[in-house]
PDB file of C-alpha atoms in Angstrom:
ATOM      1  CA  MET A   1       0.000   0.000   0.000  1.00 81.00           C
ATOM      2  CA  GLU A   2       1.187   3.496  -0.828  1.00 91.00           C
ATOM      3  CA  ASN A   3       1.327   6.097   1.914  1.00 96.00           C
ATOM      4  CA  ARG A   4      -1.188   8.923   2.083  1.00 97.00           C
ATOM      5  CA  THR A   5      -0.467  12.651   2.121  1.00 97.00           C
ATOM      6  CA  LEU A   6      -2.860  14.590   4.336  1.00 98.00           C
ATOM      7  CA  GLY A   7      -4.505  17.321   2.287  1.00 96.00           C
ATOM      8  CA  ASP A   8      -2.090  19.796   0.699  1.00 94.00           C
ATOM      9  CA  SER A   9       0.373  19.448   3.556  1.00 97.00           C
ATOM     10  CA  GLU A  10       3.711  17.687   3.687  1.00 96.00           C
ATOM     11  CA  ILE A  11       2.380  15.294   6.313  1.00 98.00           C
ATOM     12  CA  GLU A  12       2.681  11.721   5.056  1.00 98.00           C
ATOM     13  CA  VAL A  13       1.107   8.766   6.862  1.00 98.00           C
ATOM     14  CA  SER A  14       0.705   5.067   6.317  1.00 98.00           C
ATOM     15  CA  ALA A  15      -2.524   4.092   4.542  1.00 98.00           C
ATOM     16  CA  LEU A  16      -3.595   2.466   7.802  1.00 98.00           C
ATOM     17  CA  GLY A  17      -3.643   4.286  11.114  1.00 98.00           C
ATOM     18  CA  PHE A  18      -4.360   2.940  14.585  1.00 98.00           C
ATOM     19  CA  GLY A  19      -7.154   4.350  16.722  1.00 98.00           C
ATOM     20  CA  CYS A  20      -6.295   4.614  20.419  1.00 98.00           C
ATOM     21  CA  TRP A  21      -9.732   4.838  22.054  1.00 98.00           C
ATOM     22  CA  ALA A  22      -9.664   1.279  23.393  1.00 97.00           C
ATOM     23  CA  ILE A  23      -6.250   1.548  25.048  1.00 98.00           C
ATOM     24  CA  GLY A  24      -7.582   4.296  27.310  1.00 98.00           C
ATOM     25  CA  GLY A  25      -9.218   1.650  29.457  1.00 97.00           C
ATOM     26  CA  GLU A  26     -12.328   2.160  31.524  1.00 97.00           C
ATOM     27  CA  TRP A  27     -14.046   5.535  31.930  1.00 98.00           C
ATOM     28  CA  GLN A  28     -17.658   6.640  32.229  1.00 98.00           C
ATOM     29  CA  ASP A  29     -20.279   9.290  31.623  1.00 97.00           C
ATOM     30  CA  ALA A  30     -21.893  11.319  34.403  1.00 97.00           C
ATOM     31  CA  ASP A  31     -24.518   8.595  34.931  1.00 96.00           C
ATOM     32  CA  GLY A  32     -21.901   5.871  35.377  1.00 97.00           C
ATOM     33  CA  ASN A  33     -22.378   4.259  31.971  1.00 96.00           C
ATOM     34  CA  PRO A  34     -19.169   2.901  30.419  1.00 97.00           C
ATOM     35  CA  LEU A  35     -17.449   4.875  27.656  1.00 98.00           C
ATOM     36  CA  GLY A  36     -14.348   2.714  27.321  1.00 97.00           C
ATOM     37  CA  TRP A  37     -13.762  -0.794  26.003  1.00 95.00           C
ATOM     38  CA  GLY A  38     -13.084  -2.530  29.287  1.00 94.00           C
ATOM     39  CA  THR A  39      -9.860  -3.197  31.154  1.00 95.00           C
ATOM     40  CA  VAL A  40      -6.500  -2.879  29.452  1.00 96.00           C
ATOM     41  CA  ASP A  41      -2.871  -3.669  30.145  1.00 98.00           C
ATOM     42  CA  ASP A  42      -0.702  -0.606  29.465  1.00 98.00           C
ATOM     43  CA  GLN A  43       2.385  -2.706  28.768  1.00 98.00           C
ATOM     44  CA  GLU A  44       0.471  -4.746  26.196  1.00 98.00           C
ATOM     45  CA  SER A  45      -0.791  -1.508  24.627  1.00 98.00           C
ATOM     46  CA  ILE A  46       2.739  -0.146  24.381  1.00 98.00           C
ATOM     47  CA  ALA A  47       3.987  -3.403  22.868  1.00 98.00           C
ATOM     48  CA  ALA A  48       1.136  -3.317  20.337  1.00 98.00           C
ATOM     49  CA  ILE A  49       1.959   0.247  19.269  1.00 98.00           C
ATOM     50  CA  ARG A  50       5.619  -0.617  18.787  1.00 98.00           C
ATOM     51  CA  ARG A  51       4.727  -3.777  16.875  1.00 98.00           C
ATOM     52  CA  ALA A  52       2.464  -1.749  14.603  1.00 98.00           C
ATOM     53  CA  MET A  53       5.376   0.576  13.861  1.00 98.00           C
ATOM     54  CA  GLU A  54       7.539  -2.411  12.965  1.00 98.00           C
ATOM     55  CA  LEU A  55       4.851  -3.441  10.482  1.00 98.00           C
ATOM     56  CA  GLY A  56       4.720  -0.058   8.776  1.00 98.00           C
ATOM     57  CA  VAL A  57       2.055   1.902  10.689  1.00 98.00           C
ATOM     58  CA  THR A  58       3.082   5.537  11.167  1.00 98.00           C
ATOM     59  CA  PHE A  59      -0.225   7.197  12.120  1.00 98.00           C
ATOM     60  CA  PHE A  60      -1.821   7.080  15.577  1.00 99.00           C
ATOM     61  CA  ASP A  61      -5.115   8.773  16.406  1.00 99.00           C
ATOM     62  CA  THR A  62      -6.196   9.454  19.984  1.00 99.00           C
ATOM     63  CA  ALA A  63      -8.192  12.017  21.983  1.00 99.00           C
ATOM     64  CA  ASP A  64      -7.697  13.746  25.305  1.00 98.00           C
ATOM     65  CA  VAL A  65     -10.930  12.236  26.638  1.00 98.00           C
ATOM     66  CA  TYR A  66     -10.085   8.586  25.870  1.00 98.00           C
ATOM     67  CA  GLY A  67      -9.593   7.089  29.304  1.00 98.00           C
ATOM     68  CA  THR A  68      -9.648  10.724  30.538  1.00 98.00           C
ATOM     69  CA  GLY A  69      -6.030  11.235  29.546  1.00 98.00           C
ATOM     70  CA  ARG A  70      -4.756   7.672  29.849  1.00 98.00           C
ATOM     71  CA  SER A  71      -4.693   6.949  26.107  1.00 98.00           C
ATOM     72  CA  GLU A  72      -2.520   9.997  25.406  1.00 99.00           C
ATOM     73  CA  ARG A  73      -0.150   9.086  28.222  1.00 98.00           C
ATOM     74  CA  VAL A  74       0.218   5.493  27.056  1.00 98.00           C
ATOM     75  CA  LEU A  75       0.806   6.603  23.467  1.00 98.00           C
ATOM     76  CA  GLY A  76       3.404   9.094  24.648  1.00 98.00           C
ATOM     77  CA  ARG A  77       5.227   6.377  26.592  1.00 98.00           C
ATOM     78  CA  ALA A  78       5.190   4.042  23.588  1.00 98.00           C
ATOM     79  CA  LEU A  79       6.646   6.712  21.309  1.00 98.00           C
ATOM     80  CA  ALA A  80       9.308   7.996  23.720  1.00 97.00           C
ATOM     81  CA  GLY A  81      12.518   8.439  21.755  1.00 97.00           C
ATOM     82  CA  ARG A  82      10.745   7.725  18.454  1.00 98.00           C
ATOM     83  CA  ARG A  83       8.449  10.746  18.160  1.00 98.00           C
ATOM     84  CA  ASP A  84       9.775  11.819  14.761  1.00 98.00           C
ATOM     85  CA  GLU A  85       8.943   8.424  13.209  1.00 98.00           C
ATOM     86  CA  VAL A  86       5.186   8.893  13.478  1.00 98.00           C
ATOM     87  CA  VAL A  87       2.282  11.267  12.948  1.00 98.00           C
ATOM     88  CA  ILE A  88       0.083  11.918  15.997  1.00 99.00           C
ATOM     89  CA  ALA A  89      -3.529  13.077  15.833  1.00 99.00           C
ATOM     90  CA  THR A  90      -5.524  13.932  18.923  1.00 99.00           C
ATOM     91  CA  LYS A  91      -8.823  15.674  19.671  1.00 99.00           C
ATOM     92  CA  TRP A  92     -10.364  18.215  22.010  1.00 98.00           C
ATOM     93  CA  GLY A  93     -13.760  19.537  23.059  1.00 98.00           C
ATOM     94  CA  ASN A  94     -14.847  17.185  25.845  1.00 98.00           C
ATOM     95  CA  VAL A  95     -14.410  18.133  29.483  1.00 98.00           C
ATOM     96  CA  PHE A  96     -13.527  15.390  31.940  1.00 98.00           C
ATOM     97  CA  ASP A  97     -12.378  14.626  35.464  1.00 98.00           C
ATOM     98  CA  GLU A  98      -9.192  12.568  35.418  1.00 97.00           C
ATOM     99  CA  GLU A  99      -9.453  11.582  39.080  1.00 97.00           C
ATOM    100  CA  THR A 100     -12.905  10.004  38.744  1.00 98.00           C
ATOM    101  CA  ARG A 101     -12.362   9.053  35.061  1.00 98.00           C
ATOM    102  CA  THR A 102     -15.656  10.736  34.159  1.00 98.00           C
ATOM    103  CA  LEU A 103     -16.865  12.751  31.181  1.00 98.00           C
ATOM    104  CA  ILE A 104     -18.531  15.831  32.648  1.00 98.00           C
ATOM    105  CA  GLY A 105     -19.364  18.099  29.706  1.00 98.00           C
ATOM    106  CA  GLU A 106     -18.298  19.912  26.543  1.00 98.00           C
ATOM    107  CA  ASP A 107     -16.539  23.199  25.833  1.00 98.00           C
ATOM    108  CA  SER A 108     -16.419  24.677  22.339  1.00 98.00           C
ATOM    109  CA  THR A 109     -14.646  27.928  23.200  1.00 98.00           C
ATOM    110  CA  ALA A 110     -11.305  28.920  21.722  1.00 98.00           C
ATOM    111  CA  ALA A 111      -9.931  29.506  25.217  1.00 98.00           C
ATOM    112  CA  TYR A 112     -10.664  25.907  26.175  1.00 98.00           C
ATOM    113  CA  ALA A 113      -9.102  24.658  22.936  1.00 98.00           C
ATOM    114  CA  ARG A 114      -5.823  26.269  23.960  1.00 98.00           C
ATOM    115  CA  ARG A 115      -5.968  24.825  27.476  1.00 98.00           C
ATOM    116  CA  ALA A 116      -6.803  21.383  26.107  1.00 99.00           C
ATOM    117  CA  LEU A 117      -3.944  21.573  23.607  1.00 99.00           C
ATOM    118  CA  THR A 118      -1.449  22.479  26.317  1.00 98.00           C
ATOM    119  CA  ALA A 119      -2.619  19.503  28.397  1.00 98.00           C
ATOM    120  CA  SER A 120      -2.436  17.089  25.452  1.00 99.00           C
ATOM    121  CA  LEU A 121       1.096  18.177  24.612  1.00 98.00           C
ATOM    122  CA  ARG A 122       2.094  17.469  28.209  1.00 98.00           C
ATOM    123  CA  ARG A 123       0.434  14.045  28.363  1.00 98.00           C
ATOM    124  CA  LEU A 124       1.885  12.988  25.004  1.00 98.00           C
ATOM    125  CA  GLY A 125       5.353  14.255  25.911  1.00 98.00           C
ATOM    126  CA  THR A 126       5.748  16.171  22.674  1.00 98.00           C
ATOM    127  CA  ASP A 127       6.214  19.753  21.502  1.00 98.00           C
ATOM    128  CA  ARG A 128       3.643  19.586  18.677  1.00 98.00           C
ATOM    129  CA  ILE A 129       0.519  17.787  17.547  1.00 98.00           C
ATOM    130  CA  ASP A 130       0.524  16.827  13.881  1.00 98.00           C
ATOM    131  CA  VAL A 131      -3.271  16.862  13.402  1.00 99.00           C
ATOM    132  CA  TYR A 132      -5.478  18.545  16.019  1.00 99.00           C
ATOM    133  CA  GLN A 133      -9.158  17.617  15.696  1.00 99.00           C
ATOM    134  CA  LEU A 134     -12.363  19.095  17.037  1.00 99.00           C
ATOM    135  CA  HIS A 135     -14.133  16.219  18.780  1.00 98.00           C
ATOM    136  CA  LEU A 136     -17.631  17.753  19.009  1.00 98.00           C
ATOM    137  CA  GLY A 137     -19.570  16.836  15.884  1.00 97.00           C
ATOM    138  CA  ASP A 138     -22.393  19.373  16.099  1.00 96.00           C
ATOM    139  CA  VAL A 139     -20.789  22.690  17.117  1.00 97.00           C
ATOM    140  CA  PRO A 140     -22.740  25.672  15.678  1.00 97.00           C
ATOM    141  CA  LEU A 141     -21.100  27.121  12.594  1.00 97.00           C
ATOM    142  CA  ASP A 142     -20.285  30.511  14.110  1.00 97.00           C
ATOM    143  CA  GLU A 143     -18.454  28.858  17.000  1.00 98.00           C
ATOM    144  CA  ALA A 144     -16.748  26.441  14.622  1.00 98.00           C
ATOM    145  CA  THR A 145     -15.444  29.371  12.576  1.00 98.00           C
ATOM    146  CA  GLU A 146     -13.800  30.777  15.700  1.00 98.00           C
ATOM    147  CA  LEU A 147     -12.258  27.385  16.440  1.00 98.00           C
ATOM    148  CA  ARG A 148     -10.942  27.089  12.900  1.00 98.00           C
ATOM    149  CA  GLU A 149      -9.213  30.445  13.304  1.00 98.00           C
ATOM    150  CA  ALA A 150      -7.857  29.365  16.694  1.00 98.00           C
ATOM    151  CA  CYS A 151      -6.332  26.334  14.987  1.00 98.00           C
ATOM    152  CA  GLU A 152      -4.702  28.605  12.413  1.00 98.00           C
ATOM    153  CA  ASP A 153      -3.177  30.500  15.345  1.00 98.00           C
ATOM    154  CA  PHE A 154      -1.890  27.222  16.797  1.00 99.00           C
ATOM    155  CA  VAL A 155      -0.251  26.411  13.455  1.00 98.00           C
ATOM    156  CA  ARG A 156       1.455  29.815  13.327  1.00 98.00           C
ATOM    157  CA  GLU A 157       2.733  29.263  16.874  1.00 98.00           C
ATOM    158  CA  GLY A 158       4.167  25.845  15.957  1.00 98.00           C
ATOM    159  CA  LEU A 159       1.962  23.995  18.446  1.00 99.00           C
ATOM    160  CA  ILE A 160       0.206  21.975  15.725  1.00 98.00           C
ATOM    161  CA  ARG A 161       1.027  21.236  12.103  1.00 98.00           C
ATOM    162  CA  ALA A 162      -2.549  20.915  10.818  1.00 98.00           C
ATOM    163  CA  TYR A 163      -6.117  20.364  11.962  1.00 98.00           C
ATOM    164  CA  ALA A 164      -9.402  18.628  11.146  1.00 98.00           C
ATOM    165  CA  TRP A 165     -12.939  18.127  12.419  1.00 98.00           C
ATOM    166  CA  SER A 166     -14.316  14.802  13.624  1.00 98.00           C
ATOM    167  CA  THR A 167     -17.885  15.049  12.350  1.00 98.00           C
ATOM    168  CA  ASP A 168     -20.350  13.175  10.173  1.00 98.00           C
ATOM    169  CA  ASP A 169     -21.923  16.380   8.858  1.00 98.00           C
ATOM    170  CA  PRO A 170     -20.547  17.307   5.407  1.00 97.00           C
ATOM    171  CA  GLY A 171     -21.661  20.924   5.851  1.00 97.00           C
ATOM    172  CA  ARG A 172     -19.646  21.334   9.019  1.00 98.00           C
ATOM    173  CA  ALA A 173     -16.666  19.551   7.504  1.00 98.00           C
ATOM    174  CA  ALA A 174     -16.834  21.926   4.537  1.00 98.00           C
ATOM    175  CA  LEU A 175     -16.564  24.934   6.854  1.00 98.00           C
ATOM    176  CA  PHE A 176     -13.314  23.648   8.318  1.00 98.00           C
ATOM    177  CA  ALA A 177     -12.128  22.668   4.835  1.00 98.00           C
ATOM    178  CA  HIS A 178     -11.866  26.348   3.919  1.00 97.00           C
ATOM    179  CA  GLY A 179      -9.111  26.783   6.485  1.00 98.00           C
ATOM    180  CA  GLU A 180      -5.625  26.972   4.993  1.00 98.00           C
ATOM    181  CA  ASN A 181      -4.210  24.235   7.225  1.00 98.00           C
ATOM    182  CA  CYS A 182      -7.213  21.912   7.396  1.00 98.00           C
ATOM    183  CA  VAL A 183      -6.001  18.613   5.954  1.00 98.00           C
ATOM    184  CA  ALA A 184      -8.675  16.018   6.744  1.00 98.00           C
ATOM    185  CA  VAL A 185     -12.059  15.161   8.126  1.00 98.00           C
ATOM    186  CA  GLN A 186     -12.568  12.275  10.498  1.00 98.00           C
ATOM    187  CA  HIS A 187     -15.860  10.493   9.920  1.00 98.00           C
ATOM    188  CA  ALA A 188     -17.578   7.134  10.260  1.00 98.00           C
ATOM    189  CA  CYS A 189     -17.584   4.751   7.312  1.00 98.00           C
ATOM    190  CA  ASN A 190     -17.391   1.013   6.771  1.00 98.00           C
ATOM    191  CA  VAL A 191     -18.572  -1.687   4.433  1.00 98.00           C
ATOM    192  CA  LEU A 192     -21.921  -1.853   6.242  1.00 97.00           C
ATOM    193  CA  VAL A 193     -22.671   1.881   6.174  1.00 97.00           C
ATOM    194  CA  ASP A 194     -21.062   3.906   3.391  1.00 98.00           C
ATOM    195  CA  ALA A 195     -20.457   7.680   3.541  1.00 98.00           C
ATOM    196  CA  PRO A 196     -20.635   8.847  -0.093  1.00 98.00           C
ATOM    197  CA  GLU A 197     -21.263  12.532   0.719  1.00 98.00           C
ATOM    198  CA  MET A 198     -18.282  12.739   3.012  1.00 98.00           C
ATOM    199  CA  LEU A 199     -15.989  10.929   0.605  1.00 98.00           C
ATOM    200  CA  ALA A 200     -17.121  13.270  -2.185  1.00 98.00           C
ATOM    201  CA  LEU A 201     -16.398  16.267   0.034  1.00 98.00           C
ATOM    202  CA  CYS A 202     -12.890  14.950   0.731  1.00 98.00           C
ATOM    203  CA  GLU A 203     -12.314  14.612  -2.992  1.00 98.00           C
ATOM    204  CA  GLN A 204     -13.694  18.089  -3.723  1.00 98.00           C
ATOM    205  CA  HIS A 205     -11.574  19.834  -1.098  1.00 98.00           C
ATOM    206  CA  GLY A 206      -8.479  17.652  -1.333  1.00 98.00           C
ATOM    207  CA  LEU A 207      -8.827  16.322   2.201  1.00 98.00           C
ATOM    208  CA  ALA A 208      -7.799  13.011   3.683  1.00 98.00           C
ATOM    209  CA  SER A 209     -10.644  10.824   4.927  1.00 98.00           C
ATOM    210  CA  ILE A 210      -9.684   9.587   8.391  1.00 98.00           C
ATOM    211  CA  VAL A 211     -12.151   6.745   8.878  1.00 99.00           C
ATOM    212  CA  ARG A 212     -13.357   5.881  12.361  1.00 98.00           C
ATOM    213  CA  SER A 213     -15.409   2.741  13.065  1.00 98.00           C
ATOM    214  CA  PRO A 214     -13.907   0.978  10.027  1.00 98.00           C
ATOM    215  CA  LEU A 215     -14.647  -2.349  11.742  1.00 98.00           C
ATOM    216  CA  ALA A 216     -18.031  -1.298  13.191  1.00 97.00           C
ATOM    217  CA  MET A 217     -16.602  -1.256  16.717  1.00 96.00           C
ATOM    218  CA  GLY A 218     -15.423  -4.846  16.453  1.00 95.00           C
ATOM    219  CA  LEU A 219     -18.431  -6.305  14.661  1.00 96.00           C
ATOM    220  CA  LEU A 220     -16.427  -6.687  11.439  1.00 97.00           C
ATOM    221  CA  THR A 221     -13.683  -8.670  13.142  1.00 95.00           C
ATOM    222  CA  GLY A 222     -15.951 -11.729  13.179  1.00 88.00           C
ATOM    223  CA  LYS A 223     -14.865 -12.446  16.755  1.00 82.00           C
ATOM    224  CA  GLN A 224     -18.303 -11.971  18.331  1.00 69.00           C
ATOM    225  CA  GLY A 225     -21.039 -14.555  17.830  1.00 58.00           C
ATOM    226  CA  PRO A 226     -24.770 -13.836  17.924  1.00 58.00           C
ATOM    227  CA  SER A 227     -24.878 -14.265  21.709  1.00 54.00           C
ATOM    228  CA  GLY A 228     -21.605 -12.521  22.466  1.00 55.00           C
ATOM    229  CA  ARG A 229     -21.873  -9.927  25.223  1.00 58.00           C
ATOM    230  CA  GLY A 230     -19.651  -7.010  26.085  1.00 65.00           C
ATOM    231  CA  ALA A 231     -17.697  -7.222  29.317  1.00 78.00           C
ATOM    232  CA  ALA A 232     -18.267  -4.929  32.275  1.00 81.00           C
ATOM    233  CA  GLY A 233     -16.803  -1.502  31.584  1.00 92.00           C
ATOM    234  CA  ASP A 234     -17.274  -1.943  27.819  1.00 95.00           C
ATOM    235  CA  ILE A 235     -19.419   0.685  26.063  1.00 96.00           C
ATOM    236  CA  ARG A 236     -20.856  -2.045  23.851  1.00 93.00           C
ATOM    237  CA  SER A 237     -22.491  -3.706  26.866  1.00 92.00           C
ATOM    238  CA  VAL A 238     -24.639  -0.621  27.517  1.00 92.00           C
ATOM    239  CA  PRO A 239     -24.768   0.896  24.027  1.00 93.00           C
ATOM    240  CA  PRO A 240     -25.776   4.569  23.795  1.00 94.00           C
ATOM    241  CA  ALA A 241     -28.350   5.575  21.164  1.00 91.00           C
ATOM    242  CA  TRP A 242     -25.720   6.342  18.510  1.00 93.00           C
ATOM    243  CA  LEU A 243     -24.066   2.910  18.788  1.00 94.00           C
ATOM    244  CA  ARG A 244     -26.057   1.036  16.155  1.00 94.00           C
ATOM    245  CA  TRP A 245     -24.039  -2.169  15.966  1.00 94.00           C
ATOM    246  CA  PHE A 246     -25.042  -3.757  19.291  1.00 93.00           C
ATOM    247  CA  ASP A 247     -28.216  -4.333  21.256  1.00 92.00           C
ATOM    248  CA  GLU A 248     -28.484  -4.097  25.048  1.00 88.00           C
ATOM    249  CA  GLY A 249     -26.026  -6.381  26.773  1.00 88.00           C
ATOM    250  CA  GLY A 250     -23.537  -6.183  23.923  1.00 89.00           C
ATOM    251  CA  VAL A 251     -25.418  -8.587  21.652  1.00 91.00           C
ATOM    252  CA  PRO A 252     -24.495  -7.943  17.988  1.00 92.00           C
ATOM    253  CA  ALA A 253     -27.595  -6.616  16.233  1.00 93.00           C
ATOM    254  CA  ALA A 254     -29.178  -9.201  13.925  1.00 93.00           C
ATOM    255  CA  GLN A 255     -29.608  -6.918  10.914  1.00 94.00           C
ATOM    256  CA  TRP A 256     -25.893  -6.167  10.804  1.00 96.00           C
ATOM    257  CA  ARG A 257     -24.886  -9.807  11.263  1.00 94.00           C
ATOM    258  CA  ALA A 258     -27.008 -10.632   8.220  1.00 95.00           C
ATOM    259  CA  ARG A 259     -25.248  -8.008   6.101  1.00 96.00           C
ATOM    260  CA  ILE A 260     -21.843  -9.255   7.189  1.00 97.00           C
ATOM    261  CA  ASN A 261     -22.768 -12.801   6.249  1.00 96.00           C
ATOM    262  CA  ALA A 262     -23.858 -11.590   2.812  1.00 97.00           C
ATOM    263  CA  VAL A 263     -20.384 -10.233   1.977  1.00 98.00           C
ATOM    264  CA  ARG A 264     -18.176 -12.478   4.111  1.00 98.00           C
ATOM    265  CA  ASP A 265     -16.926 -14.618   1.227  1.00 98.00           C
ATOM    266  CA  VAL A 266     -15.889 -11.582  -0.818  1.00 98.00           C
ATOM    267  CA  LEU A 267     -14.130  -9.890   2.078  1.00 98.00           C
ATOM    268  CA  THR A 268     -12.250 -13.026   3.112  1.00 98.00           C
ATOM    269  CA  ALA A 269     -11.097 -13.916  -0.395  1.00 97.00           C
ATOM    270  CA  ASP A 270      -7.373 -13.760  -1.227  1.00 96.00           C
ATOM    271  CA  ASP A 271      -6.477 -15.129   2.222  1.00 97.00           C
ATOM    272  CA  ARG A 272      -7.747 -12.065   4.102  1.00 98.00           C
ATOM    273  CA  THR A 273      -9.373 -12.193   7.509  1.00 98.00           C
ATOM    274  CA  LEU A 274     -12.788 -10.545   7.763  1.00 98.00           C
ATOM    275  CA  ALA A 275     -11.245  -7.479   9.400  1.00 98.00           C
ATOM    276  CA  GLN A 276      -8.575  -7.212   6.705  1.00 98.00           C
ATOM    277  CA  GLY A 277     -11.263  -7.466   4.031  1.00 98.00           C
ATOM    278  CA  ALA A 278     -13.246  -4.661   5.645  1.00 98.00           C
ATOM    279  CA  LEU A 279     -10.158  -2.434   5.639  1.00 98.00           C
ATOM    280  CA  ALA A 280      -9.422  -3.422   2.036  1.00 98.00           C
ATOM    281  CA  TRP A 281     -12.968  -2.326   1.083  1.00 98.00           C
ATOM    282  CA  LEU A 282     -12.268   1.164   2.429  1.00 98.00           C
ATOM    283  CA  TRP A 283      -9.060   1.505   0.441  1.00 98.00           C
ATOM    284  CA  ALA A 284     -10.881   0.381  -2.692  1.00 98.00           C
ATOM    285  CA  ARG A 285     -13.719   2.792  -1.953  1.00 98.00           C
ATOM    286  CA  SER A 286     -11.450   5.862  -2.100  1.00 98.00           C
ATOM    287  CA  PRO A 287      -7.696   6.465  -2.354  1.00 97.00           C
ATOM    288  CA  ARG A 288      -8.093   9.218   0.259  1.00 98.00           C
ATOM    289  CA  THR A 289      -9.171   6.890   3.073  1.00 98.00           C
ATOM    290  CA  VAL A 290      -7.009   6.244   6.127  1.00 98.00           C
ATOM    291  CA  PRO A 291      -8.923   3.784   8.320  1.00 98.00           C
ATOM    292  CA  ILE A 292      -8.045   3.814  12.028  1.00 99.00           C
ATOM    293  CA  PRO A 293      -9.165   0.508  13.596  1.00 98.00           C
ATOM    294  CA  GLY A 294      -8.810   0.125  17.328  1.00 98.00           C
ATOM    295  CA  PHE A 295      -6.643  -2.408  19.148  1.00 97.00           C
ATOM    296  CA  ARG A 296      -5.860  -3.690  22.624  1.00 96.00           C
ATOM    297  CA  SER A 297      -3.259  -6.384  22.001  1.00 98.00           C
ATOM    298  CA  VAL A 298      -0.223  -7.247  19.920  1.00 98.00           C
ATOM    299  CA  ALA A 299      -2.257  -9.917  18.108  1.00 98.00           C
ATOM    300  CA  GLN A 300      -4.883  -7.362  17.064  1.00 97.00           C
ATOM    301  CA  ALA A 301      -2.161  -4.978  15.934  1.00 98.00           C
ATOM    302  CA  GLU A 302      -0.592  -7.683  13.788  1.00 98.00           C
ATOM    303  CA  GLU A 303      -3.898  -8.657  12.191  1.00 98.00           C
ATOM    304  CA  ASN A 304      -4.858  -5.079  11.367  1.00 98.00           C
ATOM    305  CA  ALA A 305      -1.420  -4.146  10.068  1.00 98.00           C
ATOM    306  CA  GLY A 306      -1.420  -7.337   7.988  1.00 98.00           C
ATOM    307  CA  ALA A 307      -4.064  -5.744   5.786  1.00 98.00           C
ATOM    308  CA  LEU A 308      -1.380  -3.446   4.371  1.00 98.00           C
ATOM    309  CA  ARG A 309       0.361  -6.368   2.669  1.00 96.00           C
ATOM    310  CA  ARG A 310      -2.768  -7.335   0.747  1.00 96.00           C
ATOM    311  CA  GLY A 311      -3.915  -3.874  -0.279  1.00 97.00           C
ATOM    312  CA  PRO A 312      -7.381  -2.862  -1.500  1.00 98.00           C
ATOM    313  CA  LEU A 313     -10.112  -5.057  -2.896  1.00 98.00           C
ATOM    314  CA  SER A 314     -10.221  -5.255  -6.662  1.00 98.00           C
ATOM    315  CA  LYS A 315     -12.750  -3.209  -8.623  1.00 98.00           C
ATOM    316  CA  ALA A 316     -14.669  -6.406  -9.330  1.00 98.00           C
ATOM    317  CA  GLN A 317     -14.796  -7.284  -5.632  1.00 98.00           C
ATOM    318  CA  LEU A 318     -15.911  -3.756  -4.747  1.00 98.00           C
ATOM    319  CA  SER A 319     -18.744  -4.012  -7.261  1.00 98.00           C
ATOM    320  CA  GLU A 320     -19.730  -7.442  -5.971  1.00 98.00           C
ATOM    321  CA  VAL A 321     -20.003  -6.137  -2.413  1.00 98.00           C
ATOM    322  CA  ALA A 322     -22.208  -3.272  -3.621  1.00 98.00           C
ATOM    323  CA  GLU A 323     -24.535  -5.695  -5.414  1.00 98.00           C
ATOM    324  CA  LEU A 324     -24.785  -8.018  -2.420  1.00 98.00           C
ATOM    325  CA  LEU A 325     -25.715  -5.181  -0.078  1.00 97.00           C
ATOM    326  CA  GLN A 326     -28.374  -3.571  -2.282  1.00 91.00           C
TER     327      GLN A 326
END
């Protein structure tokens, strides 16, 4: 797989990134509902990050709120002494209590963006963020304009190299796209739920498509059977309204299992695992995509990174998937 260049910048990343939500461990919302992926082992997380680098992954995406700071700290430890070998993306906008590991609110002011950036730089142990991303998907446009200009200030000060918005709204993404140093949009997309408007916007504005939920929060790994249930502390066990892939108790939703079964043979052709096939679909869907699957172990890192060796699905396979999912 060829590397990707983010927007019109000089920032080059591997075609596959790694999302660092899961390695933040357990955290919760104000009502005590889980927002993490269960317990984690920081040493295993660090080993997985370093193994991913050995296999060609140079892009790591996190957020200050993941594990209420823990994900950034773990990533910083893993990259100590090797910072210049990778591209780091993180996000801001959520307000949290690190001591109680609780999400407590949102703040879309420019003043908070600066405070959050300073804290992320400290936790990551770095002097700059490569891609700084707004983590609130529905900020009003007037406030978002102020945040875009704040990001331009951060670029001029050398605190960040570029910025993006994590949103599924093409209109909001387009507003950020007009910023000189906006290089990407982070949005949801996978073989089960396409995002044609967002991919078209990326093409129109020359942005990279940083794809979250490329494996439907684990559903496209094929590791969870129809009665599989999320563990305690796992967001999938008590899915919020926006988490469409799982029913209460972490049971994979039947309608999505049926769609996976319809395309399983295509995705697993050419000696790919189901997860590798799902990543290959995204690369075939657009040359601008940089999927960022999550991970919690060295084995998961190796499987995800293994998709790079096999590259995208063929045009014929892409068409076959489209026909099967009509």
